PDB file of C-alpha atoms and ligand atoms in Angstrom:
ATOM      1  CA  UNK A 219      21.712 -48.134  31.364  1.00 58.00           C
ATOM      2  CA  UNK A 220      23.632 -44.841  31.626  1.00 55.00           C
ATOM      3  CA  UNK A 221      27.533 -44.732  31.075  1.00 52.00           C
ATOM      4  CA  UNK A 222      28.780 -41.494  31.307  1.00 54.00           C
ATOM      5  CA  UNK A 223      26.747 -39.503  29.187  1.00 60.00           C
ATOM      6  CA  UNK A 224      24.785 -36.429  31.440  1.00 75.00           C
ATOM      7  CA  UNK A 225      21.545 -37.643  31.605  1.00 91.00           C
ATOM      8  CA  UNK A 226      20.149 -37.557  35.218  1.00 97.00           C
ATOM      9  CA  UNK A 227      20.775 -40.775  36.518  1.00 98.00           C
ATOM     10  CA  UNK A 228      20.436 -43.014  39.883  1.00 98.00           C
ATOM     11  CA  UNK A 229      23.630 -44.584  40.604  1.00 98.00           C
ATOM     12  CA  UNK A 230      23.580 -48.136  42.195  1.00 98.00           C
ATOM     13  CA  UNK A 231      27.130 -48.448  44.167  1.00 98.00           C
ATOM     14  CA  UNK A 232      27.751 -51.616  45.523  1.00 98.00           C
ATOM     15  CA  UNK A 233      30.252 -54.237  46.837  1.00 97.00           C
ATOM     16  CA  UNK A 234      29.716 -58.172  46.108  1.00 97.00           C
ATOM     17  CA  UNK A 235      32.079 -60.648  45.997  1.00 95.00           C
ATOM     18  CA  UNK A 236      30.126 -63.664  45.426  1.00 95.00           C
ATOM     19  CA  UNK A 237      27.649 -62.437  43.097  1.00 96.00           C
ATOM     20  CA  UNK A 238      24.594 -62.188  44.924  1.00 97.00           C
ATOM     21  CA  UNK A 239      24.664 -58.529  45.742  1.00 98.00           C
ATOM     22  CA  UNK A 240      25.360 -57.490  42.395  1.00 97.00           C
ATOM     23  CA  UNK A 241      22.577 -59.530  40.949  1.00 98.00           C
ATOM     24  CA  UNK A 242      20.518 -57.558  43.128  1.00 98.00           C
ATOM     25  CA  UNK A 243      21.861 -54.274  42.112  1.00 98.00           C
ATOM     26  CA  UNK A 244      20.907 -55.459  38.194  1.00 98.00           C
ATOM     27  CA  UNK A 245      17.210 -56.086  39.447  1.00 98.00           C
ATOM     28  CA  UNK A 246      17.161 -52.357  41.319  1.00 98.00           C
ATOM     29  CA  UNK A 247      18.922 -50.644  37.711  1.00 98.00           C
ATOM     30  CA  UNK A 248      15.781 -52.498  35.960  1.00 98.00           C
ATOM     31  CA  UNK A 249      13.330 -50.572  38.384  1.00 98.00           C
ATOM     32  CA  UNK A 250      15.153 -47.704  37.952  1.00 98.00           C
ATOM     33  CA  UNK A 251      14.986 -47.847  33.904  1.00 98.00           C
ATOM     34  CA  UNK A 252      11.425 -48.440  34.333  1.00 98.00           C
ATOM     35  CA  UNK A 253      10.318 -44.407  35.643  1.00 98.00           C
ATOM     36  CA  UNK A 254      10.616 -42.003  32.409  1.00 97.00           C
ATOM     37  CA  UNK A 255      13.746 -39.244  32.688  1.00 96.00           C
ATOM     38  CA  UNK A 256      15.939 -41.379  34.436  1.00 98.00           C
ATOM     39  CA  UNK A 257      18.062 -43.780  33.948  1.00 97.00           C
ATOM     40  CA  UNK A 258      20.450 -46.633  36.146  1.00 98.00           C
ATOM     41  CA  UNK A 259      24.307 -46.521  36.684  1.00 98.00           C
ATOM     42  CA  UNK A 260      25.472 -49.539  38.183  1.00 98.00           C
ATOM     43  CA  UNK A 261      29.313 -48.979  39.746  1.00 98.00           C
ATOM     44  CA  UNK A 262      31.281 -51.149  42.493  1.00 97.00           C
ATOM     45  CA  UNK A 263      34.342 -50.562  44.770  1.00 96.00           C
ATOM     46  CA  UNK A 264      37.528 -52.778  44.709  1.00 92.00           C
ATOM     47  CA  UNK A 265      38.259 -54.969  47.750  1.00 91.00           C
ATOM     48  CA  UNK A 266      40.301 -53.744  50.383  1.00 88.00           C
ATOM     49  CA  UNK A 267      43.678 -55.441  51.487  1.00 80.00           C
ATOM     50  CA  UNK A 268      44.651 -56.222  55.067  1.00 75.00           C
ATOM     51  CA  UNK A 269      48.033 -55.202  53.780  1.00 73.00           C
ATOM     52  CA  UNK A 270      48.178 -51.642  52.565  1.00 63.00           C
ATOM     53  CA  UNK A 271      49.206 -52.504  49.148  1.00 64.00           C
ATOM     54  CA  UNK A 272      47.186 -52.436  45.503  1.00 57.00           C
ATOM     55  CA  UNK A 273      45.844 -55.834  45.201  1.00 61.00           C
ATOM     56  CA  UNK A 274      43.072 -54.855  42.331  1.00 66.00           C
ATOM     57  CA  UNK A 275      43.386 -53.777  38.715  1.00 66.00           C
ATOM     58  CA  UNK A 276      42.024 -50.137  37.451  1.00 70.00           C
ATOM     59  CA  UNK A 277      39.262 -51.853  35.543  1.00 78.00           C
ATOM     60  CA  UNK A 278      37.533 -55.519  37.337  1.00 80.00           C
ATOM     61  CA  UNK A 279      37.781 -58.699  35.069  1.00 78.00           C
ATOM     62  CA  UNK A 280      33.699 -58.389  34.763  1.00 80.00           C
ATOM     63  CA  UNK A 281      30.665 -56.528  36.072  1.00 86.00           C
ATOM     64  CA  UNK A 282      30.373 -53.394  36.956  1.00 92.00           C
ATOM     65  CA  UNK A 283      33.519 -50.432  36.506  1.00 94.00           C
ATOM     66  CA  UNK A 284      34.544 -48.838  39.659  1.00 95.00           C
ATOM     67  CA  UNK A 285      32.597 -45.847  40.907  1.00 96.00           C
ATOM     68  CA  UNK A 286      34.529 -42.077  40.717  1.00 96.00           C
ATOM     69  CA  UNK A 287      33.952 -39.698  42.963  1.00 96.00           C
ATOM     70  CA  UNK A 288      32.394 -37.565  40.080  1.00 97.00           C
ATOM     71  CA  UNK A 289      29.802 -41.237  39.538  1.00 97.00           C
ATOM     72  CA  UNK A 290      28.764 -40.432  43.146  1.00 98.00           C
ATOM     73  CA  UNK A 291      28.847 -36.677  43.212  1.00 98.00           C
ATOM     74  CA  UNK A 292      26.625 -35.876  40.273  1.00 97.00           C
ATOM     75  CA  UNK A 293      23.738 -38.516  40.744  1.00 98.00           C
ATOM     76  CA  UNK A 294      20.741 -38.036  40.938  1.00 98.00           C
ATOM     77  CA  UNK A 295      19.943 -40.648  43.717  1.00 98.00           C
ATOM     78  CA  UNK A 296      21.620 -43.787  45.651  1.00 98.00           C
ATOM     79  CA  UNK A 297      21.455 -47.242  46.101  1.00 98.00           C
ATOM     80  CA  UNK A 298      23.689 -48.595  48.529  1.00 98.00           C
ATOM     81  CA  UNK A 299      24.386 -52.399  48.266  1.00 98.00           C
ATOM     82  CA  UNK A 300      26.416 -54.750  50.380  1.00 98.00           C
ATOM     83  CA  UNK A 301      27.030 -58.191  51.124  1.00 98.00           C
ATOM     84  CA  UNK A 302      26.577 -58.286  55.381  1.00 98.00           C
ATOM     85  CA  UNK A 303      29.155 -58.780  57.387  1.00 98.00           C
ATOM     86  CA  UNK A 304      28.960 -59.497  60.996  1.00 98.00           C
ATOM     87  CA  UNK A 305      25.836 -57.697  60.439  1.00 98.00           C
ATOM     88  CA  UNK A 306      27.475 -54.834  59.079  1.00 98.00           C
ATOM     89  CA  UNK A 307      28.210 -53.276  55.427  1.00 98.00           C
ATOM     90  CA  UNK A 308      31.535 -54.778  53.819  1.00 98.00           C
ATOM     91  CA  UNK A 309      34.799 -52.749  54.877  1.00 96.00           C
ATOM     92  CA  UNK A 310      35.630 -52.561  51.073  1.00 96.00           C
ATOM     93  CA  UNK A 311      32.291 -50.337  50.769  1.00 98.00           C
ATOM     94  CA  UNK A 312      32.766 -48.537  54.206  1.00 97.00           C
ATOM     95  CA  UNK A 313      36.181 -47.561  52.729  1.00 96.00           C
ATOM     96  CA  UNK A 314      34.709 -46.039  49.645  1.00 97.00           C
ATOM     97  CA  UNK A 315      32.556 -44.130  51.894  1.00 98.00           C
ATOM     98  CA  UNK A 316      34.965 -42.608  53.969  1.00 97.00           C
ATOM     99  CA  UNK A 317      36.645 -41.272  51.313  1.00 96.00           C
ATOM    100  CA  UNK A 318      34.231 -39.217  50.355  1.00 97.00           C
ATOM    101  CA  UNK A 319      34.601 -36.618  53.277  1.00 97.00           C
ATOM    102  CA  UNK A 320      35.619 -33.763  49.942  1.00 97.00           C
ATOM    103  CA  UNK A 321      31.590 -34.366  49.157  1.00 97.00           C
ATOM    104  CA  UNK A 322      30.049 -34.363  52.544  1.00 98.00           C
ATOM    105  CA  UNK A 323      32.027 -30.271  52.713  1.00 98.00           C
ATOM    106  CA  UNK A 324      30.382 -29.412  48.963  1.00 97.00           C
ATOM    107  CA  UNK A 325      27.081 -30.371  50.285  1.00 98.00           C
ATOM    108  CA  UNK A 326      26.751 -32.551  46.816  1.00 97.00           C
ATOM    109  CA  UNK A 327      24.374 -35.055  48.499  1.00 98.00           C
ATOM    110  CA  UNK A 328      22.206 -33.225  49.912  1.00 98.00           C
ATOM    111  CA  UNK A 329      18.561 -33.564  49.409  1.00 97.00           C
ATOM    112  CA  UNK A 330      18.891 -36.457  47.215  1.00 98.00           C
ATOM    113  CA  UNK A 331      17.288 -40.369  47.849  1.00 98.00           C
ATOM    114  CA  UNK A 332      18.899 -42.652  48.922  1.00 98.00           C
ATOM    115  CA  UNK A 333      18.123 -46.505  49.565  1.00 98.00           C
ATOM    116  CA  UNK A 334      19.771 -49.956  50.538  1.00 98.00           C
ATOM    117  CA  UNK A 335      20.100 -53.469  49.823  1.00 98.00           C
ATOM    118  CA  UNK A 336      21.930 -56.572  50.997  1.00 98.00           C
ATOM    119  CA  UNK A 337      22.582 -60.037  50.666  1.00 98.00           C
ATOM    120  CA  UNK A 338      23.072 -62.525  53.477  1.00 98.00           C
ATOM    121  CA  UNK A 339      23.875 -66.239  54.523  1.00 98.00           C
ATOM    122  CA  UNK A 340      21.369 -66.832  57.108  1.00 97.00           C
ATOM    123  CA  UNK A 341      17.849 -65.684  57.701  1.00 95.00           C
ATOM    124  CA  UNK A 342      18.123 -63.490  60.940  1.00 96.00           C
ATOM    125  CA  UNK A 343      21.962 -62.967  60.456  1.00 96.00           C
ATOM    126  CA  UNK A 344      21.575 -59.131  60.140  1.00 97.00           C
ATOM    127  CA  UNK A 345      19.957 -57.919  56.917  1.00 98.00           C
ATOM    128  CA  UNK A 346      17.790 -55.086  59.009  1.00 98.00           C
ATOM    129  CA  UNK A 347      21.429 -54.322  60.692  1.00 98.00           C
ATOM    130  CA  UNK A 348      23.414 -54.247  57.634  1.00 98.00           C
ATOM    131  CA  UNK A 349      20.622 -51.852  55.719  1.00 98.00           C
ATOM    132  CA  UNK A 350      20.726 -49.308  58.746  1.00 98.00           C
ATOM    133  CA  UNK A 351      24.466 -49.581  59.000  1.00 97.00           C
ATOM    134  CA  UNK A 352      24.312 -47.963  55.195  1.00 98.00           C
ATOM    135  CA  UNK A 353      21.479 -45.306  56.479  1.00 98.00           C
ATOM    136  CA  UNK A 354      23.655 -43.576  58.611  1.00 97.00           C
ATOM    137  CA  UNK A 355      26.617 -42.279  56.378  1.00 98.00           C
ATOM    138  CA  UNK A 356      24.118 -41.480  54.022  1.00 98.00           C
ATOM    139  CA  UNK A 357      22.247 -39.379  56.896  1.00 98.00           C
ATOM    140  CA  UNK A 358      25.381 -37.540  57.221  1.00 98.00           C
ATOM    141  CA  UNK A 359      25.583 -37.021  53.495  1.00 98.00           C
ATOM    142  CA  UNK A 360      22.383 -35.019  54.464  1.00 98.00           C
ATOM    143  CA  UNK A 361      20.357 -37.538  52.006  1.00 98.00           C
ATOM    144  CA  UNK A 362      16.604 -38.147  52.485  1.00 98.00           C
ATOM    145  CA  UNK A 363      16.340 -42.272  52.965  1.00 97.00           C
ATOM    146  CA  UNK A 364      13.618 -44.139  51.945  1.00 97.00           C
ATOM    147  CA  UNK A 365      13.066 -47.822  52.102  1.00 98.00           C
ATOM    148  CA  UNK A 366      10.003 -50.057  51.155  1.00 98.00           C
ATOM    149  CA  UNK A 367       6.303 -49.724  51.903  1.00 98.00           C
ATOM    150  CA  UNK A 368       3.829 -52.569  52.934  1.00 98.00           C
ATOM    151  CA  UNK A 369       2.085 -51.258  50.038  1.00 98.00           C
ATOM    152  CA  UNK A 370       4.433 -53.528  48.901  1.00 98.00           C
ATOM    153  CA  UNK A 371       2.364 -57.149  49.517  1.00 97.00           C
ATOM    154  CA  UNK A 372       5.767 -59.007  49.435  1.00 98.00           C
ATOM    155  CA  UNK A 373       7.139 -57.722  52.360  1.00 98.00           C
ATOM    156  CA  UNK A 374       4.089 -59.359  54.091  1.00 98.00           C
ATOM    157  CA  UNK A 375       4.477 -62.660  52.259  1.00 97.00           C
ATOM    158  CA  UNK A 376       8.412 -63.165  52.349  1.00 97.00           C
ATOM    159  CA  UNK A 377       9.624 -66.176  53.538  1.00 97.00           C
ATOM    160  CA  UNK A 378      13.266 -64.939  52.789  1.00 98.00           C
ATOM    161  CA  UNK A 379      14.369 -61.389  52.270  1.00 98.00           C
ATOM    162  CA  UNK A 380      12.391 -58.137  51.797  1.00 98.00           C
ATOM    163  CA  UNK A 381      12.343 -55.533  54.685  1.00 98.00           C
ATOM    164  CA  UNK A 382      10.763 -52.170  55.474  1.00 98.00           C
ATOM    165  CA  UNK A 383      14.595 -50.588  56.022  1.00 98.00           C
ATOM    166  CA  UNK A 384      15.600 -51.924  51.963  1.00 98.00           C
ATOM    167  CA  UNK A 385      15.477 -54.738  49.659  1.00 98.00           C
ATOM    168  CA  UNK A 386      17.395 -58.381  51.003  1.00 98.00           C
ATOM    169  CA  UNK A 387      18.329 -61.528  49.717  1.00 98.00           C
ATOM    170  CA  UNK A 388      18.985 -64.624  51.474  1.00 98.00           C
ATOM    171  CA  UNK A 389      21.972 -66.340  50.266  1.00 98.00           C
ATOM    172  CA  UNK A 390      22.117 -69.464  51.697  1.00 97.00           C
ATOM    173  CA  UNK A 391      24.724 -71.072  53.703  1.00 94.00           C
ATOM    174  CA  UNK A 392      26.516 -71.962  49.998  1.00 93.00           C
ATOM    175  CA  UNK A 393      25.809 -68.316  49.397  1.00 91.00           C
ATOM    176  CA  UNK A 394      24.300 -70.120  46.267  1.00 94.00           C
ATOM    177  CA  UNK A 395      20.678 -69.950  46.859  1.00 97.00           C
ATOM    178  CA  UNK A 396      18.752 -67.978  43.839  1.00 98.00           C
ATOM    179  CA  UNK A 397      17.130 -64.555  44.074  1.00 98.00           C
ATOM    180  CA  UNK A 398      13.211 -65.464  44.629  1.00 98.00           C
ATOM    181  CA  UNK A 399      10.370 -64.045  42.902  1.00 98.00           C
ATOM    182  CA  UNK A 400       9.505 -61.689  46.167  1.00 98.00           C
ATOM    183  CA  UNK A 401      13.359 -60.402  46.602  1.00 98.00           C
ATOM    184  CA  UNK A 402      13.262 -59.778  42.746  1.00 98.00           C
ATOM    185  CA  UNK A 403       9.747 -58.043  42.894  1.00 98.00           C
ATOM    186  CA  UNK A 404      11.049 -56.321  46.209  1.00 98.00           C
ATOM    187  CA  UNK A 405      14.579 -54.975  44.155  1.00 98.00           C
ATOM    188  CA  UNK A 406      12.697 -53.700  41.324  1.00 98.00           C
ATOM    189  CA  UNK A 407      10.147 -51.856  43.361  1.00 98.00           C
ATOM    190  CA  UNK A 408      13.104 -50.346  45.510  1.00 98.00           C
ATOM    191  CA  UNK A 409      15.016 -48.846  42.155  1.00 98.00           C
ATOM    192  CA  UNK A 410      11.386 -47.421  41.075  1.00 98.00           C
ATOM    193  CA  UNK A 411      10.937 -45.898  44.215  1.00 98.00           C
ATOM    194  CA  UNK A 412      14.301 -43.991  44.218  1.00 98.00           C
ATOM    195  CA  UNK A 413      13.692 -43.381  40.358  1.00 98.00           C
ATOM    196  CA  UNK A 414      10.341 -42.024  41.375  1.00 98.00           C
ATOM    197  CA  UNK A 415      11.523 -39.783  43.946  1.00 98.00           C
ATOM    198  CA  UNK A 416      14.989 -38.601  42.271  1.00 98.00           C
ATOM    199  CA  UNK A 417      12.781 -37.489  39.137  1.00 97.00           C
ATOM    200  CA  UNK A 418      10.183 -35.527  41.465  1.00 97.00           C
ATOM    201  CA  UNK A 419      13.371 -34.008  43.554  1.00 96.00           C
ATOM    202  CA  UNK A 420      15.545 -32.672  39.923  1.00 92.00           C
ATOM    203  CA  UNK A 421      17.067 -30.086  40.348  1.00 66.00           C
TER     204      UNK A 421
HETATM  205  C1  FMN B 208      33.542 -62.201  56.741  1.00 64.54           C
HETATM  206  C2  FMN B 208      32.116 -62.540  56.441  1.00 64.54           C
HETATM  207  C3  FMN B 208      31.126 -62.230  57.343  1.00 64.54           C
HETATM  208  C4  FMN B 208      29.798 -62.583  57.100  1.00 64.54           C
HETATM  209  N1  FMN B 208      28.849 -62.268  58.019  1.00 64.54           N
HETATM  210  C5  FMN B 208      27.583 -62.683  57.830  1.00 64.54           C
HETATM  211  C6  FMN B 208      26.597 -62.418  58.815  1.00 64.54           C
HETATM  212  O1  FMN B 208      26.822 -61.758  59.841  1.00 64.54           O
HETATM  213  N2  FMN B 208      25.348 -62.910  58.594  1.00 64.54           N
HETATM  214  C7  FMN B 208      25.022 -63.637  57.476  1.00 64.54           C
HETATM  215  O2  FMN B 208      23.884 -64.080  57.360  1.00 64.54           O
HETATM  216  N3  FMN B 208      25.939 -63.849  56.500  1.00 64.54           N
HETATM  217  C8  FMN B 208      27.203 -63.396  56.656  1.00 64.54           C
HETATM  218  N4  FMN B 208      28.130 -63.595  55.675  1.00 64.54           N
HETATM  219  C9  FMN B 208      27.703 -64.196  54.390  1.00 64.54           C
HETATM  220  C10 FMN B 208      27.508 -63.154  53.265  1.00 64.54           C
HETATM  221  O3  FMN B 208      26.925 -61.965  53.710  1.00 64.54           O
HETATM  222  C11 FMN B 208      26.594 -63.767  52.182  1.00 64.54           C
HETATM  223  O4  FMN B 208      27.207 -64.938  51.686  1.00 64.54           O
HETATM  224  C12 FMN B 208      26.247 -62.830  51.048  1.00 64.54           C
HETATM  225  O5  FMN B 208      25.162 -63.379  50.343  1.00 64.54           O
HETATM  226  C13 FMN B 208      27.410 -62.619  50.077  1.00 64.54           C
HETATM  227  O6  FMN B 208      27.038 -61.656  49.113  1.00 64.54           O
HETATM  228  P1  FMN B 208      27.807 -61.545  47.714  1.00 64.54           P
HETATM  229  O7  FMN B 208      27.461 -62.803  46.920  1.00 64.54           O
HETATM  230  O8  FMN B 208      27.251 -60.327  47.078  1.00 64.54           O
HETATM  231  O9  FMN B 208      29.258 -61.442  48.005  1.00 64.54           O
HETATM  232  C14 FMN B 208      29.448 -63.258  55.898  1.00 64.54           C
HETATM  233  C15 FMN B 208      30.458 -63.547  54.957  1.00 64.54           C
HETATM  234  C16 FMN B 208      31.772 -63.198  55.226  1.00 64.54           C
HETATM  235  C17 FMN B 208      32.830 -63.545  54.208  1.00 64.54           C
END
């Protein structure tokens, strides 16, 4: 997977704090790595405090190192990932995003693909909500979103997560339940898709 190096790469941003979401994002960086001329960089955001005071470290204990604004700028497509909350994307993620109005004014976004994924608790408790919540910063960003196809036989056979609007995951009410074969088939297929399309759209 890419580092920093300048080879055109799709950057999967994403916030989890139990783990599932970022399991996810490693299934979408193995899709990714699958399309020729392209490769994954997986990046999170720190937590946000309720107090407006540093509670994180420059560098996280494990995972994933925390995306720049250059990580985001410079990509060659997006995967947005986020644990739901209430339905919506995490605030720790929404923060990252609205920081990045110095982007939206260069125009860096533009043109580029962009996808989503989440993670939730309960079966109907807002993964189609949480993946549009995502779309529409990234509409502003003036980036072309794509989700999955029924091509795609999972998303016909699911009896957990998968959706036309982005790859899902349910969690569980432990938030301990494992990723299934259809999410992981569904995750992979997303990062090829964006792959697929960021090669085609180089610039
Ligand atoms: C404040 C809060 C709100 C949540 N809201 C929802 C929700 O609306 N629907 C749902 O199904 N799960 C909800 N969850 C559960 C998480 O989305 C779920 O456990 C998810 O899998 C966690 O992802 P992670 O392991 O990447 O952190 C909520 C969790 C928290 C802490």
């Amino acid at each position: 997977m890419s580092t920093t190096n300048s080879s055109p790469y799709v950057l999967v941003l994403y916030y989890s704090r139990s783990g599932a979401t970022a399991q996810m994002a490693q299934l979408i960086g193995r899709g990714i790595e699958q399309v020729t001329g392209i490769e994954a960089r997986l990046r999170t955001v720190p937590a946000v405090s309720t107090v407006t005071e540093a509670t994180e470290p420059d560098i996280p204990d494990s995972g994933a190192i925390y995306c720049t604004e250059d990580d985001l700028r410079n990509c060659a497509g997006l995967v947005l990932g986020s644990p739901t909350r209430f339905g919506n994307m995490a605030a720790a993620l929404k923060y990252f995003i609205d920081n990045t109005g110095a982007l939206w004014l260069s125009g860096a976004l533009i043109d580029k693909p962009a996808a989503a994924f989440t993670s939730t608790s309960t079966l109907h408790g807002g993964q189609e909500s949480t993946l549009l919540s995502m779309l529409t910063p990234l509409l502003h960003h003036g980036m072309l979103f794509c989700g999955l196809p029924y091509s795609e036989t999972g998303l016909s056979s699911t009896t957990s997560g998968g959706t036309p609007y982005g790859a899902s995951h349910l969690a569980g009410p432990n938030s301990d339940r494992k990723i299934d074969a259809t999410e992981s088939e569904l995750c992979v297929a997303l990062g090829k898709r964006v792959a697929t399309l960021a090669v085609k759209l180089l610039r």
